[in-house]
Tab-separated table of C-alpha atoms in Angstrom:
chain	number	residue	atom	x	y	z
D	1	MET	CA	-5.319	37.594	20.214
D	2	SER	CA	-6.670	34.466	21.879
D	3	VAL	CA	-3.384	33.145	23.230
D	4	THR	CA	-1.903	34.498	26.424
D	5	SER	CA	0.652	37.263	26.028
D	6	ARG	CA	3.162	35.246	28.078
D	7	TYR	CA	2.952	32.341	25.631
D	8	LYS	CA	3.313	34.559	22.588
D	9	GLU	CA	6.243	36.457	24.084
D	10	ALA	CA	7.964	33.172	25.003
D	11	TRP	CA	7.860	32.014	21.398
D	12	GLU	CA	8.983	35.372	20.020
D	13	GLY	CA	11.963	35.266	22.344
D	14	PHE	CA	12.779	31.688	21.417
D	15	TRP	CA	12.696	32.287	17.684
D	16	ARG	CA	14.569	35.596	17.851
D	17	GLU	CA	17.484	33.733	19.412
D	18	ALA	CA	17.239	30.537	17.360
D	19	PRO	CA	19.982	29.967	14.775
D	20	ASP	CA	19.086	29.825	11.084
D	21	GLU	CA	21.040	26.613	10.486
D	22	GLU	CA	18.983	23.616	9.461
D	23	GLY	CA	18.465	21.249	12.375
D	24	ALA	CA	19.528	23.789	15.001
D	25	VAL	CA	16.145	23.598	16.748
D	26	LEU	CA	15.201	20.463	18.697
D	27	TRP	CA	12.184	19.471	16.584
D	28	ASP	CA	13.584	20.642	13.210
D	29	ALA	CA	14.262	17.105	12.005
D	30	GLU	CA	14.614	16.172	8.338
D	31	PRO	CA	11.183	16.027	6.662
D	32	VAL	CA	11.808	12.499	5.435
D	33	LEU	CA	11.851	11.447	9.115
D	34	THR	CA	8.826	13.514	10.101
D	35	VAL	CA	6.159	14.827	7.734
D	36	GLY	CA	7.206	12.318	5.066
D	37	ILE	CA	6.275	9.457	7.401
D	38	HIS	CA	3.142	11.224	8.589
D	39	LEU	CA	1.770	11.697	5.071
D	40	ALA	CA	1.741	7.948	4.509
D	41	LEU	CA	-0.655	7.755	7.476
D	42	PHE	CA	-2.640	10.857	6.567
D	43	GLU	CA	-3.265	10.659	2.846
D	44	PRO	CA	-5.460	7.504	2.874
D	45	HIS	CA	-7.939	9.392	5.063
D	46	MET	CA	-8.104	12.603	3.036
D	47	ARG	CA	-11.623	13.007	1.729
D	48	ALA	CA	-10.441	15.576	-0.818
D	49	ALA	CA	-6.700	15.379	-1.467
D	50	GLY	CA	-6.830	18.435	-3.752
D	51	LEU	CA	-7.697	20.815	-0.922
D	52	PRO	CA	-5.141	23.399	0.213
D	53	VAL	CA	-2.888	22.241	3.048
D	54	VAL	CA	-2.253	24.474	6.051
D	55	ASP	CA	0.750	23.736	8.279
D	56	VAL	CA	-0.392	25.134	11.643
D	57	GLY	CA	2.463	26.167	13.904
D	58	CYS	CA	4.896	25.961	10.990
D	59	GLY	CA	7.827	27.500	12.844
D	60	ASN	CA	10.785	27.939	10.514
D	61	GLY	CA	8.944	26.189	7.700
D	62	THR	CA	11.082	23.061	7.196
D	63	GLN	CA	8.072	20.734	7.049
D	64	THR	CA	6.009	23.293	5.127
D	65	ARG	CA	8.476	23.424	2.282
D	66	PHE	CA	8.336	19.630	1.996
D	67	LEU	CA	4.522	19.763	1.829
D	68	ALA	CA	4.750	22.407	-0.936
D	69	HIS	CA	6.455	19.862	-3.204
D	70	ARG	CA	3.450	17.534	-2.902
D	71	TYR	CA	0.411	19.766	-2.952
D	72	PRO	CA	-0.643	22.623	-5.259
D	73	ARG	CA	-1.287	25.140	-2.473
D	74	VAL	CA	0.364	25.092	0.920
D	75	LEU	CA	0.220	27.786	3.562
D	76	GLY	CA	2.395	27.906	6.683
D	77	ILE	CA	0.936	29.800	9.641
D	78	ASP	CA	2.436	30.578	13.003
D	79	LEU	CA	1.762	32.818	15.952
D	80	SER	CA	5.354	34.070	16.045
D	81	ALA	CA	6.533	36.772	13.645
D	82	ALA	CA	10.132	35.845	14.461
D	83	ALA	CA	9.473	32.211	13.431
D	84	LEU	CA	8.054	33.392	10.130
D	85	GLU	CA	11.139	35.521	9.499
D	86	HIS	CA	13.177	32.331	9.756
D	87	ALA	CA	10.771	30.562	7.385
D	88	ARG	CA	10.968	33.295	4.767
D	89	ARG	CA	14.776	33.500	4.922
D	90	ALA	CA	14.910	29.753	4.287
D	91	ASP	CA	12.656	30.164	1.246
D	92	PRO	CA	14.302	32.945	-0.813
D	93	ALA	CA	12.438	31.828	-3.968
D	94	GLU	CA	9.149	32.408	-2.092
D	95	GLN	CA	7.756	29.013	-3.103
D	96	VAL	CA	5.650	28.899	0.070
D	97	GLU	CA	3.306	31.479	1.571
D	98	PHE	CA	3.767	32.139	5.275
D	99	ARG	CA	1.407	34.209	7.407
D	100	GLN	CA	1.125	35.247	11.036
D	101	VAL	CA	-2.123	33.726	12.238
D	102	ASP	CA	-3.353	32.818	15.711
D	103	ALA	CA	-5.185	29.532	15.044
D	104	ALA	CA	-6.551	29.601	18.590
D	105	GLU	CA	-8.455	32.752	17.737
D	106	ARG	CA	-11.689	31.519	16.187
D	107	THR	CA	-12.240	34.692	14.189
D	108	GLU	CA	-8.814	34.388	12.515
D	109	ALA	CA	-9.408	30.716	11.713
D	110	GLU	CA	-12.814	31.489	10.267
D	111	GLN	CA	-11.378	34.326	8.149
D	112	LEU	CA	-8.777	31.993	6.731
D	113	HIS	CA	-11.436	29.384	6.004
D	114	ALA	CA	-13.565	32.011	4.253
D	115	GLU	CA	-10.583	32.707	1.966
D	116	LEU	CA	-9.380	29.145	1.312
D	117	GLY	CA	-12.468	27.034	1.866
D	118	ASP	CA	-12.057	23.637	3.503
D	119	VAL	CA	-8.419	22.670	3.985
D	120	ASN	CA	-6.364	19.722	5.137
D	121	VAL	CA	-4.327	20.596	8.242
D	122	TYR	CA	-0.949	19.388	9.429
D	123	LEU	CA	-0.393	19.994	13.168
D	124	ARG	CA	2.853	18.615	14.584
D	125	GLY	CA	3.763	19.120	18.194
D	126	VAL	CA	1.802	22.310	18.773
D	127	LEU	CA	-0.945	21.391	21.237
D	128	HIS	CA	1.360	20.162	23.971
D	129	GLN	CA	3.286	23.434	23.866
D	130	CYS	CA	0.201	25.586	24.346
D	131	ASP	CA	-0.921	27.051	27.633
D	132	PRO	CA	-3.780	24.930	29.014
D	133	ALA	CA	-6.413	27.598	28.364
D	134	ASP	CA	-5.453	27.746	24.683
D	135	ARG	CA	-5.650	24.040	23.860
D	136	GLN	CA	-9.382	23.718	23.272
D	137	PRO	CA	-9.541	27.006	21.286
D	138	LEU	CA	-6.711	25.730	19.089
D	139	VAL	CA	-8.581	22.509	18.286
D	140	ASP	CA	-11.725	24.583	17.704
D	141	GLY	CA	-9.693	26.610	15.196
D	142	ILE	CA	-8.582	23.447	13.459
D	143	ALA	CA	-12.238	22.406	13.178
D	144	ALA	CA	-13.054	25.774	11.614
D	145	LEU	CA	-10.243	25.359	9.067
D	146	THR	CA	-11.088	21.813	8.026
D	147	GLY	CA	-14.794	22.559	7.595
D	148	GLU	CA	-16.869	19.685	6.221
D	149	ARG	CA	-14.410	18.027	3.820
D	150	GLY	CA	-10.992	18.678	5.325
D	151	ARG	CA	-8.995	16.393	7.539
D	152	ALA	CA	-6.329	17.168	10.112
D	153	PHE	CA	-3.267	15.149	11.015
D	154	VAL	CA	-2.446	15.832	14.648
D	155	VAL	CA	0.746	14.446	16.193
D	156	GLU	CA	1.551	15.267	19.807
D	157	LEU	CA	4.018	14.149	22.429
D	158	ALA	CA	2.653	11.362	24.631
D	159	GLU	CA	2.525	11.797	28.392
D	160	ALA	CA	5.595	9.619	28.690
D	161	ALA	CA	7.606	12.179	26.713
D	162	GLY	CA	7.276	14.663	29.556
D	163	THR	CA	9.100	12.270	31.853
D	164	VAL	CA	11.848	11.811	29.258
D	165	LEU	CA	12.250	15.566	28.745
D	166	ARG	CA	12.352	16.319	32.456
D	167	GLY	CA	14.975	13.605	32.904
D	168	LEU	CA	17.100	15.194	30.189
D	169	ALA	CA	16.624	18.647	31.695
D	170	GLU	CA	17.688	17.435	35.151
D	171	SER	CA	20.788	15.605	33.926
D	172	PRO	CA	23.892	16.270	36.068
D	173	ASP	CA	25.508	17.777	32.948
D	174	GLY	CA	22.506	20.009	32.353
D	175	PRO	CA	19.968	19.756	29.550
D	176	PRO	CA	21.138	18.992	25.992
D	177	PRO	CA	22.067	22.168	24.080
D	178	LYS	CA	18.931	22.166	21.906
D	179	LEU	CA	16.600	21.524	24.842
D	180	ALA	CA	18.032	24.211	27.107
D	181	PRO	CA	16.595	27.223	25.160
D	182	ILE	CA	13.086	25.739	25.310
D	183	PHE	CA	13.070	25.648	29.106
D	184	ALA	CA	14.970	28.930	29.303
D	185	HIS	CA	12.111	30.693	27.509
D	186	GLY	CA	9.459	29.170	29.773
D	187	ILE	CA	8.140	26.707	27.197
D	188	ALA	CA	7.156	23.470	28.898
D	189	PRO	CA	6.538	20.699	26.354
D	190	GLY	CA	4.975	17.317	26.999
D	191	GLU	CA	2.322	18.266	29.541
D	192	VAL	CA	-0.908	17.150	27.824
D	193	ALA	CA	-2.548	13.983	29.107
D	194	ASP	CA	-2.993	11.310	26.435
D	195	ALA	CA	-6.715	11.094	27.162
D	196	ALA	CA	-7.190	14.854	26.831
D	197	VAL	CA	-6.446	15.097	23.116
D	198	PRO	CA	-9.467	13.022	21.930
D	199	GLU	CA	-11.603	15.012	24.358
D	200	TYR	CA	-10.516	18.293	22.740
D	201	VAL	CA	-11.280	16.774	19.336
D	202	ALA	CA	-14.778	15.655	20.356
D	203	ALA	CA	-15.563	18.992	21.989
D	204	ALA	CA	-14.674	20.703	18.699
D	205	GLY	CA	-17.219	18.576	16.831
D	206	LEU	CA	-14.640	16.384	15.142
D	207	THR	CA	-14.184	12.610	15.109
D	208	VAL	CA	-10.983	10.586	15.471
D	209	LEU	CA	-10.820	8.627	12.211
D	210	ALA	CA	-7.489	6.883	12.815
D	211	GLU	CA	-4.798	6.913	15.514
D	212	GLY	CA	-1.565	5.303	16.515
D	213	GLU	CA	1.845	5.739	18.127
D	214	LEU	CA	5.165	6.815	16.635
D	215	PRO	CA	8.422	8.181	17.999
D	216	LEU	CA	8.802	11.898	17.455
D	217	ILE	CA	12.255	12.393	15.947
D	218	THR	CA	14.411	15.233	17.270
D	219	THR	CA	17.680	16.696	16.078
D	220	GLU	CA	19.414	16.138	19.386
D	221	PHE	CA	21.663	13.227	20.386
D	222	THR	CA	22.750	11.654	23.663
D	223	PRO	CA	26.463	11.747	24.594
D	224	ASP	CA	26.914	8.268	23.063
D	225	GLY	CA	25.553	9.522	19.708
D	226	THR	CA	22.057	8.051	19.905
D	227	ARG	CA	19.373	10.283	18.393
D	228	ILE	CA	16.769	11.314	20.944
D	229	GLU	CA	13.291	10.100	20.036
D	230	LEU	CA	10.242	11.017	22.094
D	231	PRO	CA	7.033	8.964	22.502
D	232	SER	CA	4.188	10.534	20.561
D	233	ARG	CA	0.627	9.775	19.449
D	234	TRP	CA	-0.958	10.691	16.127
D	235	LEU	CA	-4.564	11.143	15.104
D	236	VAL	CA	-6.415	11.820	11.882
D	237	VAL	CA	-9.505	13.888	12.654
D	238	GLY	CA	-12.389	15.365	10.701
D	239	ARG	CA	-16.156	15.405	10.298
D	240	ALA	CA	-17.575	11.906	10.455
D	241	ARG	CA	-20.073	12.475	7.648
């Protein structure tokens, strides 16, 4: 596998301990507040809207199931077998296909592309959670999946989100309940420089076709009941031609 064993083990541990309840994980927000908003930005740039859609880093599959109601073939992939167990339990009718795939391993991405052909990719909040050495290989894998006709919607925490998260973690009362397990498992989100993401995209042979800023909605709330939203940036990327 391309990713470091420490990173993979951290995610296996996190998902083994995560509750099954909807919204129990920090980023498991309602699809209407997440992927539903993202699709309005993504779909105008799809060169071929009928392509399969791959949700990379699908986790427990909440956003994947929403995508499956809009597109004829949707595949959720994740590095973590424990995450995929959550996803399958939440989909007893097996309406969505979930597979364990390391998208940062070029061979695995190419094998999936050989099976599906060009695909449109949804990538939400994955790059900033990767170990630094795995970030460029992950974007290279996205390039392999999209091929010539596919597009990828990439949304990542902005640099400023790291400051917000660290402030929450260092609160006198301790980190919020849904943030604590992330740090406890050695997962450090929000550490990718804003300027680095377009550089990864260019190095993978892709072009930024559109970009903007949006808050990334979480399922956690401050003591006064305000939902925690984190600064994020989104990009639509693909082959320029």
